[in-house]
PDB file of C-alpha atoms in Angstrom:
ATOM      1  CA  MET A   1     -34.199 -25.767 -24.106  1.00  0.00           C
ATOM      2  CA  SER A   2     -31.738 -26.593 -26.342  1.00  0.00           C
ATOM      3  CA  THR A   3     -32.601 -27.908 -30.123  1.00  0.00           C
ATOM      4  CA  ALA A   4     -31.157 -30.994 -30.057  1.00  0.00           C
ATOM      5  CA  ARG A   5     -32.603 -31.969 -26.387  1.00  0.00           C
ATOM      6  CA  LEU A   6     -35.775 -31.245 -28.493  1.00  0.00           C
ATOM      7  CA  GLU A   7     -35.041 -33.213 -30.801  1.00  0.00           C
ATOM      8  CA  ALA A   8     -33.938 -35.705 -28.873  1.00  0.00           C
ATOM      9  CA  GLU A   9     -37.113 -36.828 -26.327  1.00  0.00           C
ATOM     10  CA  THR A  10     -39.952 -35.265 -29.191  1.00  0.00           C
ATOM     11  CA  GLU A  11     -40.951 -37.858 -31.578  1.00  0.00           C
ATOM     12  CA  SER A  12     -41.914 -36.093 -34.741  1.00  0.00           C
ATOM     13  CA  VAL A  13     -44.754 -36.488 -38.132  1.00  0.00           C
ATOM     14  CA  SER A  14     -45.052 -34.709 -40.910  1.00  0.00           C
ATOM     15  CA  PHE A  15     -46.717 -31.537 -41.665  1.00  0.00           C
ATOM     16  CA  THR A  16     -48.395 -34.533 -44.190  1.00  0.00           C
ATOM     17  CA  ASP A  17     -49.150 -36.855 -41.283  1.00  0.00           C
ATOM     18  CA  LEU A  18     -50.453 -33.689 -39.569  1.00  0.00           C
ATOM     19  CA  SER A  19     -52.939 -32.365 -42.614  1.00  0.00           C
ATOM     20  CA  ARG A  20     -54.233 -36.183 -43.914  1.00  0.00           C
ATOM     21  CA  ASN A  21     -54.780 -37.038 -39.922  1.00  0.00           C
ATOM     22  CA  PRO A  22     -55.122 -34.313 -37.487  1.00  0.00           C
ATOM     23  CA  LYS A  23     -57.407 -35.770 -34.596  1.00  0.00           C
ATOM     24  CA  GLY A  24     -55.136 -38.703 -34.581  1.00  0.00           C
ATOM     25  CA  VAL A  25     -51.965 -36.695 -34.690  1.00  0.00           C
ATOM     26  CA  ALA A  26     -53.675 -34.400 -32.023  1.00  0.00           C
ATOM     27  CA  ALA A  27     -54.023 -37.675 -29.917  1.00  0.00           C
ATOM     28  CA  ARG A  28     -50.289 -38.478 -29.680  1.00  0.00           C
ATOM     29  CA  ALA A  29     -49.301 -35.000 -29.058  1.00  0.00           C
ATOM     30  CA  ALA A  30     -51.864 -35.040 -26.118  1.00  0.00           C
ATOM     31  CA  ALA A  31     -50.841 -38.921 -25.095  1.00  0.00           C
ATOM     32  CA  LEU A  32     -46.674 -37.751 -25.540  1.00  0.00           C
ATOM     33  CA  GLY A  33     -47.406 -34.189 -24.175  1.00  0.00           C
ATOM     34  CA  ARG A  34     -45.815 -32.840 -27.390  1.00  0.00           C
ATOM     35  CA  LEU A  35     -44.364 -34.105 -31.075  1.00  0.00           C
ATOM     36  CA  ARG A  36     -42.497 -31.707 -33.349  1.00  0.00           C
ATOM     37  CA  VAL A  37     -43.732 -31.238 -36.376  1.00  0.00           C
ATOM     38  CA  THR A  38     -41.352 -30.929 -39.551  1.00  0.00           C
ATOM     39  CA  HIS A  39     -42.217 -29.137 -43.149  1.00  0.00           C
ATOM     40  CA  ARG A  40     -39.733 -29.625 -45.688  1.00  0.00           C
ATOM     41  CA  ASP A  41     -40.012 -25.971 -46.148  1.00  0.00           C
ATOM     42  CA  ALA A  42     -40.664 -23.820 -43.347  1.00  0.00           C
ATOM     43  CA  PRO A  43     -39.221 -24.454 -39.975  1.00  0.00           C
ATOM     44  CA  ASP A  44     -40.064 -27.195 -37.703  1.00  0.00           C
ATOM     45  CA  MET A  45     -43.178 -26.998 -34.984  1.00  0.00           C
ATOM     46  CA  VAL A  46     -43.721 -28.188 -32.105  1.00  0.00           C
ATOM     47  CA  LEU A  47     -47.747 -29.497 -30.802  1.00  0.00           C
ATOM     48  CA  THR A  48     -48.394 -29.353 -27.575  1.00  0.00           C
ATOM     49  CA  THR A  49     -51.162 -29.403 -25.379  1.00  0.00           C
ATOM     50  CA  ALA A  50     -52.932 -25.739 -23.963  1.00  0.00           C
ATOM     51  CA  VAL A  51     -52.017 -27.421 -20.199  1.00  0.00           C
ATOM     52  CA  ARG A  52     -47.945 -27.959 -20.752  1.00  0.00           C
ATOM     53  CA  ALA A  53     -46.911 -24.624 -22.596  1.00  0.00           C
ATOM     54  CA  GLU A  54     -48.656 -23.027 -19.848  1.00  0.00           C
ATOM     55  CA  GLY A  55     -46.839 -24.669 -17.318  1.00  0.00           C
ATOM     56  CA  ALA A  56     -43.371 -23.957 -19.302  1.00  0.00           C
ATOM     57  CA  GLU A  57     -44.557 -20.098 -19.178  1.00  0.00           C
ATOM     58  CA  GLU A  58     -45.252 -20.289 -14.985  1.00  0.00           C
ATOM     59  CA  ASN A  59     -41.740 -22.832 -14.918  1.00  0.00           C
ATOM     60  CA  LEU A  60     -39.867 -19.704 -16.595  1.00  0.00           C
ATOM     61  CA  THR A  61     -41.639 -17.034 -14.568  1.00  0.00           C
ATOM     62  CA  THR A  62     -41.097 -18.594 -11.254  1.00  0.00           C
ATOM     63  CA  ALA A  63     -37.400 -19.299 -12.294  1.00  0.00           C
ATOM     64  CA  SER A  64     -36.968 -15.831 -13.835  1.00  0.00           C
ATOM     65  CA  ARG A  65     -38.282 -14.282 -10.644  1.00  0.00           C
ATOM     66  CA  LEU A  66     -36.124 -16.322  -8.678  1.00  0.00           C
ATOM     67  CA  PHE A  67     -33.170 -15.530  -9.911  1.00  0.00           C
ATOM     68  CA  LEU A  68     -34.231 -11.646 -10.171  1.00  0.00           C
ATOM     69  CA  ALA A  69     -34.522 -11.816  -5.967  1.00  0.00           C
ATOM     70  CA  LEU A  70     -31.639 -13.651  -5.417  1.00  0.00           C
ATOM     71  CA  MET A  71     -29.541 -10.488  -7.790  1.00  0.00           C
ATOM     72  CA  LYS A  72     -31.128  -8.213  -4.813  1.00  0.00           C
ATOM     73  CA  GLN A  73     -29.218  -9.708  -2.147  1.00  0.00           C
ATOM     74  CA  ASP A  74     -25.596  -9.994  -2.100  1.00  0.00           C
ATOM     75  CA  ASP A  75     -25.196 -13.855  -0.991  1.00  0.00           C
ATOM     76  CA  GLY A  76     -27.182 -14.284  -3.712  1.00  0.00           C
ATOM     77  CA  ALA A  77     -25.755 -12.206  -6.386  1.00  0.00           C
ATOM     78  CA  ARG A  78     -22.531 -13.899  -5.525  1.00  0.00           C
ATOM     79  CA  ALA A  79     -23.324 -17.353  -5.871  1.00  0.00           C
ATOM     80  CA  LEU A  80     -24.865 -16.310  -9.156  1.00  0.00           C
ATOM     81  CA  LEU A  81     -21.959 -14.386 -10.670  1.00  0.00           C
ATOM     82  CA  LEU A  82     -19.518 -17.523  -9.429  1.00  0.00           C
ATOM     83  CA  ALA A  83     -22.281 -20.383 -11.191  1.00  0.00           C
ATOM     84  CA  LEU A  84     -22.343 -18.251 -14.333  1.00  0.00           C
ATOM     85  CA  PRO A  85     -18.845 -19.997 -15.875  1.00  0.00           C
ATOM     86  CA  GLU A  86     -20.430 -23.502 -14.460  1.00  0.00           C
ATOM     87  CA  VAL A  87     -23.568 -22.673 -17.271  1.00  0.00           C
ATOM     88  CA  PHE A  88     -21.774 -20.955 -19.761  1.00  0.00           C
ATOM     89  CA  PRO A  89     -17.517 -21.875 -20.306  1.00  0.00           C
ATOM     90  CA  TRP A  90     -16.822 -19.613 -22.054  1.00  0.00           C
ATOM     91  CA  ALA A  91     -17.274 -17.020 -19.469  1.00  0.00           C
ATOM     92  CA  ARG A  92     -14.100 -17.545 -18.112  1.00  0.00           C
ATOM     93  CA  HIS A  93     -12.820 -14.924 -21.077  1.00  0.00           C
ATOM     94  CA  LEU A  94     -15.169 -12.328 -19.748  1.00  0.00           C
ATOM     95  CA  ASP A  95     -13.627  -9.674 -17.221  1.00  0.00           C
ATOM     96  CA  ALA A  96     -15.101  -9.475 -13.646  1.00  0.00           C
ATOM     97  CA  GLU A  97     -17.028  -6.275 -14.706  1.00  0.00           C
ATOM     98  CA  GLU A  98     -18.102  -8.375 -18.193  1.00  0.00           C
ATOM     99  CA  VAL A  99     -20.012 -11.132 -16.443  1.00  0.00           C
ATOM    100  CA  ARG A 100     -21.083  -9.026 -13.921  1.00  0.00           C
ATOM    101  CA  ALA A 101     -23.011  -6.947 -16.676  1.00  0.00           C
ATOM    102  CA  PHE A 102     -23.920 -10.055 -18.444  1.00  0.00           C
ATOM    103  CA  THR A 103     -25.330 -11.505 -15.238  1.00  0.00           C
ATOM    104  CA  VAL A 104     -27.627  -8.750 -15.383  1.00  0.00           C
ATOM    105  CA  GLU A 105     -28.421  -8.647 -18.935  1.00  0.00           C
ATOM    106  CA  LEU A 106     -29.299 -12.517 -18.940  1.00  0.00           C
ATOM    107  CA  LEU A 107     -31.780 -12.340 -15.389  1.00  0.00           C
ATOM    108  CA  GLY A 108     -33.651  -9.098 -17.931  1.00  0.00           C
ATOM    109  CA  ALA A 109     -33.573 -10.823 -20.467  1.00  0.00           C
ATOM    110  CA  LEU A 110     -35.481 -13.669 -19.085  1.00  0.00           C
ATOM    111  CA  SER A 111     -37.815 -11.670 -17.090  1.00  0.00           C
ATOM    112  CA  ASP A 112     -38.859 -10.165 -20.944  1.00  0.00           C
ATOM    113  CA  ALA A 113     -39.034 -13.643 -21.543  1.00  0.00           C
ATOM    114  CA  ALA A 114     -41.310 -14.619 -18.877  1.00  0.00           C
ATOM    115  CA  GLU A 115     -43.056 -11.816 -18.172  1.00  0.00           C
ATOM    116  CA  LEU A 116     -43.666 -10.644 -21.841  1.00  0.00           C
ATOM    117  CA  GLY A 117     -43.019 -13.130 -24.243  1.00  0.00           C
ATOM    118  CA  ALA A 118     -40.049 -12.065 -25.673  1.00  0.00           C
ATOM    119  CA  GLY A 119     -37.669 -14.715 -25.762  1.00  0.00           C
ATOM    120  CA  GLU A 120     -35.517 -14.003 -28.675  1.00  0.00           C
ATOM    121  CA  ALA A 121     -33.651 -11.452 -25.929  1.00  0.00           C
ATOM    122  CA  VAL A 122     -31.926 -14.564 -24.134  1.00  0.00           C
ATOM    123  CA  HIS A 123     -30.970 -16.106 -27.214  1.00  0.00           C
ATOM    124  CA  ARG A 124     -29.871 -12.083 -28.382  1.00  0.00           C
ATOM    125  CA  ALA A 125     -27.627 -11.640 -24.538  1.00  0.00           C
ATOM    126  CA  ILE A 126     -26.370 -14.902 -24.885  1.00  0.00           C
ATOM    127  CA  VAL A 127     -25.196 -15.219 -28.380  1.00  0.00           C
ATOM    128  CA  SER A 128     -23.385 -11.270 -27.780  1.00  0.00           C
ATOM    129  CA  TRP A 129     -21.269 -12.079 -25.086  1.00  0.00           C
ATOM    130  CA  ARG A 130     -20.400 -15.468 -26.366  1.00  0.00           C
ATOM    131  CA  ALA A 131     -19.157 -13.310 -28.803  1.00  0.00           C
ATOM    132  CA  THR A 132     -17.298 -11.186 -26.872  1.00  0.00           C
ATOM    133  CA  ALA A 133     -15.951 -13.861 -24.719  1.00  0.00           C
ATOM    134  CA  ARG A 134     -14.903 -15.111 -28.429  1.00  0.00           C
ATOM    135  CA  ILE A 135     -12.594 -12.243 -29.057  1.00  0.00           C
ATOM    136  CA  ASN A 136     -11.519 -11.632 -25.740  1.00  0.00           C
ATOM    137  CA  ALA A 137      -9.535 -15.025 -26.089  1.00  0.00           C
ATOM    138  CA  ASP A 138      -7.642 -14.618 -29.040  1.00  0.00           C
ATOM    139  CA  PRO A 139      -5.645 -11.919 -28.041  1.00  0.00           C
ATOM    140  CA  GLU A 140      -5.337 -10.913 -32.137  1.00  0.00           C
ATOM    141  CA  GLN A 141      -9.107 -10.018 -32.118  1.00  0.00           C
ATOM    142  CA  LEU A 142      -8.396  -8.348 -28.698  1.00  0.00           C
ATOM    143  CA  GLY A 143      -5.760  -6.490 -29.942  1.00  0.00           C
ATOM    144  CA  GLU A 144      -7.888  -5.132 -33.254  1.00  0.00           C
ATOM    145  CA  SER A 145     -10.833  -4.804 -31.778  1.00  0.00           C
ATOM    146  CA  LEU A 146     -10.014  -2.461 -29.020  1.00  0.00           C
ATOM    147  CA  ARG A 147      -7.664  -0.164 -32.584  1.00  0.00           C
ATOM    148  CA  PRO A 148      -9.075   2.934 -33.510  1.00  0.00           C
ATOM    149  CA  LEU A 149     -10.770   2.843 -36.573  1.00  0.00           C
ATOM    150  CA  ASP A 150      -9.388   4.437 -39.498  1.00  0.00           C
ATOM    151  CA  GLY A 151     -10.919   6.820 -41.003  1.00  0.00           C
ATOM    152  CA  ASP A 152     -12.925  10.044 -41.260  1.00  0.00           C
ATOM    153  CA  ASP A 153     -14.742  11.066 -37.803  1.00  0.00           C
ATOM    154  CA  LEU A 154     -18.271  10.948 -38.099  1.00  0.00           C
ATOM    155  CA  GLY A 155     -18.523  12.484 -34.816  1.00  0.00           C
ATOM    156  CA  GLN A 156     -20.507  11.641 -31.454  1.00  0.00           C
ATOM    157  CA  VAL A 157     -23.290   9.616 -31.120  1.00  0.00           C
ATOM    158  CA  GLU A 158     -26.409  10.866 -30.729  1.00  0.00           C
ATOM    159  CA  VAL A 159     -28.411   8.447 -28.624  1.00  0.00           C
ATOM    160  CA  ARG A 160     -32.210   8.586 -27.687  1.00  0.00           C
ATOM    161  CA  GLY A 161     -33.964   6.711 -25.137  1.00  0.00           C
TER     162      GLY A 161
END
């Protein structure tokens, strides 16, 4: 869910309101489903019920598993690859192999978010591939990124797994 959508759909209270009237704020959050708690010196928080949070986690897990199952079937994988540029319009600047790699990485990240609570992996995959698309969209940047580096050859890079 985007931040803009969360802000538009969620009422808010200040952290001071929460500290002064915790029962009232908790009751309001329960009645609304979620309540944004703004804080001047820290990131905003969202107060919600455990049932609602568990439902959101279940939804993510279900969607993630469904997408992973689709990727195992030729028709499902093809449908996901065709849908990706609709969801991420900038993906049109990725070649076919990059779109496949993005799809696999994104679905793996969604699975990690659902199964392990590692939600940052989804954001990281999207931001990384959007940067690749941005470079691909600009012939000057693409040419610069493909140019050999000047300077010392630091040798082979050891990959530890």
